[in-house]
XYZ file of C-alpha atoms in Angstrom:
392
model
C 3.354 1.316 -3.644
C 3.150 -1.382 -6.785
C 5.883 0.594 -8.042
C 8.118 1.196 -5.158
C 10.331 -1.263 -2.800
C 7.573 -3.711 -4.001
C 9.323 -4.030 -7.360
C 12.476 -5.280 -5.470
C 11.964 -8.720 -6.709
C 9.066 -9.513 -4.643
C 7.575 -10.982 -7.813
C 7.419 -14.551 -5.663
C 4.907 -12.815 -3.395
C 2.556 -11.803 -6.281
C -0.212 -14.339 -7.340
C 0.711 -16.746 -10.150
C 0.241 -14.961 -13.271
C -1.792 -18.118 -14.370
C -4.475 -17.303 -11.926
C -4.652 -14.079 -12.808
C -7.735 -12.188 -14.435
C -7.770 -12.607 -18.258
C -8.806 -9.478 -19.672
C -8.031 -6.100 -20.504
C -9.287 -3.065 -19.234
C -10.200 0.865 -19.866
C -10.042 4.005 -17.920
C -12.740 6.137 -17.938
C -12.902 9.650 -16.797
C -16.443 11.278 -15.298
C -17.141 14.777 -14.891
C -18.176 15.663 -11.169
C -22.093 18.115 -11.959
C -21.058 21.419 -11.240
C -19.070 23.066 -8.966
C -17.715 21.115 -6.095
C -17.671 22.040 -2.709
C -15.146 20.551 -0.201
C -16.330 19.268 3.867
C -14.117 22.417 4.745
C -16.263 24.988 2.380
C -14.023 25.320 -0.491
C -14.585 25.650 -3.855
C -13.541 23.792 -6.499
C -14.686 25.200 -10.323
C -14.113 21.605 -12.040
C -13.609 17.955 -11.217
C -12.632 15.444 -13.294
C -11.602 11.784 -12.206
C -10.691 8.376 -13.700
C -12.632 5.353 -13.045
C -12.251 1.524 -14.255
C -14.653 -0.889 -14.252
C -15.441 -4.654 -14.443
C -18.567 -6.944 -14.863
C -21.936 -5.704 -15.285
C -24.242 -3.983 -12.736
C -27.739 -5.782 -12.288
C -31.057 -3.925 -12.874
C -31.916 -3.780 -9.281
C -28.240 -1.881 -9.320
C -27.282 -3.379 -5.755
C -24.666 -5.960 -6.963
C -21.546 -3.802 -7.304
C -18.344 -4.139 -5.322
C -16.779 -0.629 -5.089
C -12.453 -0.826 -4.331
C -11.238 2.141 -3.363
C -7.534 2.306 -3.527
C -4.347 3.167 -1.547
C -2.249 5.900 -1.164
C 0.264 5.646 -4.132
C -2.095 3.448 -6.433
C -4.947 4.270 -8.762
C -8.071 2.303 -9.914
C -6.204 0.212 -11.686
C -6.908 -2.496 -9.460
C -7.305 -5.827 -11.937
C -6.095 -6.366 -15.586
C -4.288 -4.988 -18.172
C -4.638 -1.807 -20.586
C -2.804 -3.318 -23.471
C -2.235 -6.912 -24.039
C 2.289 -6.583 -23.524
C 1.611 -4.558 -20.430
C 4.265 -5.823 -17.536
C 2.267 -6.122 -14.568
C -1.088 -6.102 -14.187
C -3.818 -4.234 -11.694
C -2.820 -5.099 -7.817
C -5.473 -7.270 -6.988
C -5.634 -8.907 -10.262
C -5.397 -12.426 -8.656
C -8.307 -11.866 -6.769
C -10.640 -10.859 -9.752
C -12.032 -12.955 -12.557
C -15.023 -15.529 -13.054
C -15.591 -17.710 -10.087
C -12.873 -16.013 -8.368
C -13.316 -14.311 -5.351
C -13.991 -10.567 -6.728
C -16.489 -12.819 -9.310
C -16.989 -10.827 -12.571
C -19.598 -12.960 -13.122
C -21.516 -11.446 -10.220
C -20.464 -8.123 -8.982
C -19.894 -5.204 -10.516
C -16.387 -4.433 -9.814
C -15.075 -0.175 -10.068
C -12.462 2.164 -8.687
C -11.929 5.605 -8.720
C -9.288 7.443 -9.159
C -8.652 10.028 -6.084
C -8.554 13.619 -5.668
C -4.670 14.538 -5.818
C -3.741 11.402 -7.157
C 0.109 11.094 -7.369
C 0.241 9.175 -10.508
C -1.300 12.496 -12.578
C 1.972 12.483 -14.678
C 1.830 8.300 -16.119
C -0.626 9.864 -19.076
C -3.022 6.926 -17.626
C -4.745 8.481 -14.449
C -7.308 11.195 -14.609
C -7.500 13.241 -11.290
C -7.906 17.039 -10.157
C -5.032 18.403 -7.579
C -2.312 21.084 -7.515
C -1.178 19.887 -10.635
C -4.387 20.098 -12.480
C -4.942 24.075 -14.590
C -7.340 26.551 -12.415
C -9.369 27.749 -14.379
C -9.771 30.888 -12.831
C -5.630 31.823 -14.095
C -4.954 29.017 -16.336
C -2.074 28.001 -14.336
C -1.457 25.329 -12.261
C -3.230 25.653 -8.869
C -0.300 24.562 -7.387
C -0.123 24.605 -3.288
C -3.350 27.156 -3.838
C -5.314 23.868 -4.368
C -8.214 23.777 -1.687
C -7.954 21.349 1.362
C -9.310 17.706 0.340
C -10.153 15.205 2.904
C -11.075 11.821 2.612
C -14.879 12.567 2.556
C -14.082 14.627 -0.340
C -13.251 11.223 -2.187
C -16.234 9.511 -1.049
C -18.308 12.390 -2.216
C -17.110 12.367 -5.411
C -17.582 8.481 -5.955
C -20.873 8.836 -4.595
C -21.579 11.199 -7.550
C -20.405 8.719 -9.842
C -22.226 5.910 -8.697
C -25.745 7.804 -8.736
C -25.361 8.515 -12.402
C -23.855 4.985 -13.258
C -27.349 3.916 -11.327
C -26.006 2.007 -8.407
C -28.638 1.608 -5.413
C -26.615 -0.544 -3.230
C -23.403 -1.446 -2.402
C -22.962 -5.160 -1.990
C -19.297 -3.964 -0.297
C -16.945 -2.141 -0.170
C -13.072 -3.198 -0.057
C -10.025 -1.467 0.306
C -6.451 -1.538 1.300
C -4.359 1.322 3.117
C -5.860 4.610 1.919
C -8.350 2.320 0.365
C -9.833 1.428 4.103
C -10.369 4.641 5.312
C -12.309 5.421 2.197
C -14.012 2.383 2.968
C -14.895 2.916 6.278
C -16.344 6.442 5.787
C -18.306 4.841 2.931
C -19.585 2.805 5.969
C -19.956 5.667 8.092
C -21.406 8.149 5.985
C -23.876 6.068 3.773
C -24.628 3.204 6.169
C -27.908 2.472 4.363
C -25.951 1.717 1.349
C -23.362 -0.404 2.037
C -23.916 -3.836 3.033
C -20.392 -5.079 3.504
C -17.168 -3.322 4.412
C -13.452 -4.831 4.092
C -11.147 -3.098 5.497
C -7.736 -4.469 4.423
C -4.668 -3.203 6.429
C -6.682 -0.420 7.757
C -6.818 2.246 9.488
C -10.584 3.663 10.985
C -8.645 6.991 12.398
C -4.750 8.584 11.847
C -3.412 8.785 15.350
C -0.960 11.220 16.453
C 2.139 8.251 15.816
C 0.390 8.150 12.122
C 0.077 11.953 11.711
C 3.675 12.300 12.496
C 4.614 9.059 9.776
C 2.869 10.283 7.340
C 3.882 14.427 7.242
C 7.384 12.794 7.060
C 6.938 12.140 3.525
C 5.517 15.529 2.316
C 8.135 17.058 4.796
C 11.090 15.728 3.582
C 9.860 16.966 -0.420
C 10.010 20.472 0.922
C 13.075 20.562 1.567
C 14.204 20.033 -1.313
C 15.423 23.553 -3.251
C 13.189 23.192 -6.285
C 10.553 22.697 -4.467
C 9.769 26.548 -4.333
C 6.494 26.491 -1.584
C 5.139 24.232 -4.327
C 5.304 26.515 -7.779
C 7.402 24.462 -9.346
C 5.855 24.216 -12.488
C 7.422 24.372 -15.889
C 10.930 24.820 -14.349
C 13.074 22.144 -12.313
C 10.974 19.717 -10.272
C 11.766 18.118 -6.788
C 12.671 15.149 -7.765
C 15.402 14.552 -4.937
C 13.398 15.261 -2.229
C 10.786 12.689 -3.812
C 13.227 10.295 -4.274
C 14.440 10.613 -0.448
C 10.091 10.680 0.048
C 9.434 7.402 -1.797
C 12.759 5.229 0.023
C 11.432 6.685 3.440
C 7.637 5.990 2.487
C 8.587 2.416 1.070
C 10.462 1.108 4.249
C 7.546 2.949 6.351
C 5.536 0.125 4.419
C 7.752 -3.076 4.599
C 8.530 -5.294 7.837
C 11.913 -6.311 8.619
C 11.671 -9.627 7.529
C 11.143 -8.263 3.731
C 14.818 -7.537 3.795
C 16.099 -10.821 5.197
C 13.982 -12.492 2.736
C 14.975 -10.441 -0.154
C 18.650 -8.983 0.199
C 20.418 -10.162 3.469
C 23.627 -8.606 3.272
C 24.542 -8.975 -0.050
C 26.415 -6.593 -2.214
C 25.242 -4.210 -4.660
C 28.644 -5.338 -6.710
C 29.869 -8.809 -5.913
C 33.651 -6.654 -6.909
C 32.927 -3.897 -4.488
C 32.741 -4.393 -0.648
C 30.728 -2.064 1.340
C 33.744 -1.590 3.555
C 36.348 -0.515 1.504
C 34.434 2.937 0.014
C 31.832 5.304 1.008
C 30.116 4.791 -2.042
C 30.185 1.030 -2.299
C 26.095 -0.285 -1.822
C 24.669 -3.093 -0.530
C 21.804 -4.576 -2.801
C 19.089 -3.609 -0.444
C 20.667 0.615 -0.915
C 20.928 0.297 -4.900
C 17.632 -1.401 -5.473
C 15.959 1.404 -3.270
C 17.676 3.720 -4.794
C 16.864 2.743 -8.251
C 13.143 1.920 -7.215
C 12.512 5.334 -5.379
C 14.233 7.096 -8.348
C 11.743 5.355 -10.914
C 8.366 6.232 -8.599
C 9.625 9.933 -8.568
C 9.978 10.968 -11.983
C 6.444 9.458 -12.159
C 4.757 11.363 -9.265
C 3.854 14.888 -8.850
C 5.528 16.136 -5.611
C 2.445 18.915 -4.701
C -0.442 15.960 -4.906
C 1.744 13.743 -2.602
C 1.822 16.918 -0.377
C -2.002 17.234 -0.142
C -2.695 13.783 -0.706
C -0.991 12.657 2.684
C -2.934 16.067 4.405
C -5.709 14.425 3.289
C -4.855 11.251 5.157
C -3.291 12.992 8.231
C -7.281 14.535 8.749
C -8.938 11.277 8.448
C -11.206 10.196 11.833
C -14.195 7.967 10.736
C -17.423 9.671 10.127
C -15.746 12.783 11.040
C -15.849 12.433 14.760
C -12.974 13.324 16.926
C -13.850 9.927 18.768
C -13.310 6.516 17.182
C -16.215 5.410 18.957
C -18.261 7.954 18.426
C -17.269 7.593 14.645
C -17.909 4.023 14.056
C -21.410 4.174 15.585
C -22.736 5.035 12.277
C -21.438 1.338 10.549
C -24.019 -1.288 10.496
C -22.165 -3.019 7.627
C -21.440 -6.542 7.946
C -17.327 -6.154 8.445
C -14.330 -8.073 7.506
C -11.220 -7.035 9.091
C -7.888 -8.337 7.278
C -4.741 -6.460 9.212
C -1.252 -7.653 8.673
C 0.201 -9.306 11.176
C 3.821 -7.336 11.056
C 2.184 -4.146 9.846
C 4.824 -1.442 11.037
C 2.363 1.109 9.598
C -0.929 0.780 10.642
C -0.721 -1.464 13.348
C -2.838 -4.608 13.981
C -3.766 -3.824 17.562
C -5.585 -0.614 16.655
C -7.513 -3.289 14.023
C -8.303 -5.099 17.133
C -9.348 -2.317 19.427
C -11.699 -1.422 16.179
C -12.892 -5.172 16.182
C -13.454 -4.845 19.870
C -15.610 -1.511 19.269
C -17.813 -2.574 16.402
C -18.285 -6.063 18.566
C -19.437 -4.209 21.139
C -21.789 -1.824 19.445
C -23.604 -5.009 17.882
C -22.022 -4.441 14.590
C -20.975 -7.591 13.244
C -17.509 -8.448 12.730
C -14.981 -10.832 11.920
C -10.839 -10.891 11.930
C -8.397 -12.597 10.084
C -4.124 -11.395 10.083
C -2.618 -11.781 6.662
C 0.933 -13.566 6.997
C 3.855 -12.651 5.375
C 7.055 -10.696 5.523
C 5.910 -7.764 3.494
C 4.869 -5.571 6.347
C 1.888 -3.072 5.943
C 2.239 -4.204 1.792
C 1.322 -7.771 2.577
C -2.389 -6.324 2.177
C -1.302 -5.674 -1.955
C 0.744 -8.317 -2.992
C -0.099 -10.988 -0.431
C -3.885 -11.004 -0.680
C -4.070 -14.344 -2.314
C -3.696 -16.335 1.248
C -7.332 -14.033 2.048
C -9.152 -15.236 -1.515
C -11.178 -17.949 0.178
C -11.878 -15.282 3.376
C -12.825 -12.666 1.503
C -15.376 -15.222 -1.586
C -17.233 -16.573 1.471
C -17.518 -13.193 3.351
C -19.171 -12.150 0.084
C -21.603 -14.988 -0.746
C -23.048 -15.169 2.996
């Protein structure tokens, strides 16, 4: 997402660089003990993931603040991994001392998913189809077993039992991020003591299903895509490229282009009207953007990582209310208002459920004309939500 239509010069939307978090930051990878067995029964010989991490956890190990991330980002959530890096972690404003995410106080990590997409930017450390089998020393490929979002949970689990963390003060994501979040909730309820769930989703419906197979869809179609064994001849990098404009604009409200292009020309010299081939400035910059994100994705981990999302239900139950039963978490809710996505009224009908059940909730919309990505590069307007949520 940080690296799609956000990049369109939406760089007034991002929170002042001088309030950002002054530090830099390392990946780390961790090992996952022995084989690991997926929720559907499969086997996987070898996981390895990336992790980052910020502040220190306490010796009770019950202050950290885990941030699981969205569906085209990594744990690269706040700083920088060299000093001249362009742009920082995506909710770097947020993070810092006496900030809201206090680094003074929690214990800030992410992890990096299961069939992360960004396995080819030499930064993030994941296991997927493009990761070597060890079983034929090839790429597994479209052979890769099924991963759901419980998968990522368990994994994360792993790694907080041998960092030593007891208790989760809360845990926060965006997109992707808040179904992770909420079947941290669900599945661990003893354990986490807050949940934020920012532009969330706490089940895929059958409208988000059909969304979201769009964008592995329209990668298989392209030629070189070859039922995913691809690798180490011609990747397919135009169906990715047609993937990332139609998952971008999936993302972003209308408003977003108003605000940003209007009308204008790609070419002040060429009109629109006078040749096929003549672009607006909304066309080339999506063009341009979507072509970047591409080279740097792997098409067969978008594939399964958007399966992985089309499974989710919370807690694994068919019914939403069945599902959230399990939360006891103290829960902040933080839709966008013009989410085109994941839509604030389910949000509600989830506030109405977890009111209900004696769970307790609040709700606040995030403004903006971002759309579904005012949850990334808008969360500065929540700062003072989310700091008191925290310290009560």
């Amino acid at each position: 997402m940080r690296n799609s239509l956000i990049a369109l010069g939406l760089a007034s939307a991002m929170v002042q660089s001088a309030l950002a978090y002054d530090g830099l930051v390392q990946k780390q990878s961790f090992d996952y003990p022995g084989p690991f067995t997926t929720v559907s029964g499969a086997t996987i010989r070898q996981v390895k993931v990336g992790y980052e991490s910020l502040g220190k956890l306490d010796a009770a190990g019950s202050n950290a603040i885990l941030i699981p991330h969205f569906f085209s980002g990594s744990s690269h959530f706040a700083g920088r991994y060299k000093a001249d890096d362009k742009a920082p972690g995506y909710w770097d404003g947020l993070v810092g001392p006496g900030k809201a995410l206090d680094t003074d106080k929690y214990f800030l990590i992410s992890v990096d998913t299961l069939c992360n997409i960004n396995t080819k930017d030499g930064i993030t450390v994941t296991t997927g189809p493009a990761s070597t089998d060890p079983d034929t020393g090839k790429p597994y490929a479209m052979h890769f077993p099924e991963v759901q979002i419980h998968d990522f949970v368990t994994v994360q689990k792993a790694l907080l039992d041998k960092l030593g963390v007891k208790k989760l003060h809360a845990v926060m994501g965006a997109s992707m991020g808040s179904l992770q979040s909420y079947e941290w909730a669900a599945t661990y309820p003893a354990m986490v003591e807050r949940l934020i769930a920012v532009i969330p989703a706490a089940q895929i419906d059958a409208y988000g299903i059909e969304r979201v197979r769009h964008w592995g869809d329209i990668v298989k179609l392209d030629p070189n895509w070859k039922q995913g064994d691809y690798y180490g001849g011609p990747e397919p990098i135009d169906g990715l490229i047609m993937a990332f404009k139609v998952l971008s604009l999936d993302t972003l409200a209308p408003e977003w282009g108003d605000a940003s292009f209007g009308r204008k020309w790609a070419d002040p010299a060429k009109d629109p009207a006078k040749a096929w081939d003549n672009q607006y400035a909304v066309e080339a910059a999506a063009d341009a953007a979507a072509t970047a994100r591409a080279k740097a994705t792997d098409a067969d981990n978008l594939i399964c990582l958007e399966r992985a999302n089309e499974l989710f239900t919370v807690g694994g139950k068919d019914s939403l209310e069945e599902g959230l039963k399990a939360i006891k978490a103290k829960t902040l809710l933080l839709p966008s208002h013009n989410d085109h996505l994941l839509f604030p009224e389910a949000t509600r009908h989830v506030r109405d459920l977890l009111q209900a059940q004696g769970t307790p909730v609040e709700y606040h919309e995030l403004d903006g004309p971002m759309g579904h990505v005012n949850g990334v590069v808008g969360m500065g307007q929540a700062a003072g939500i989310v700091q008191k949520f925290l310290t009560e």
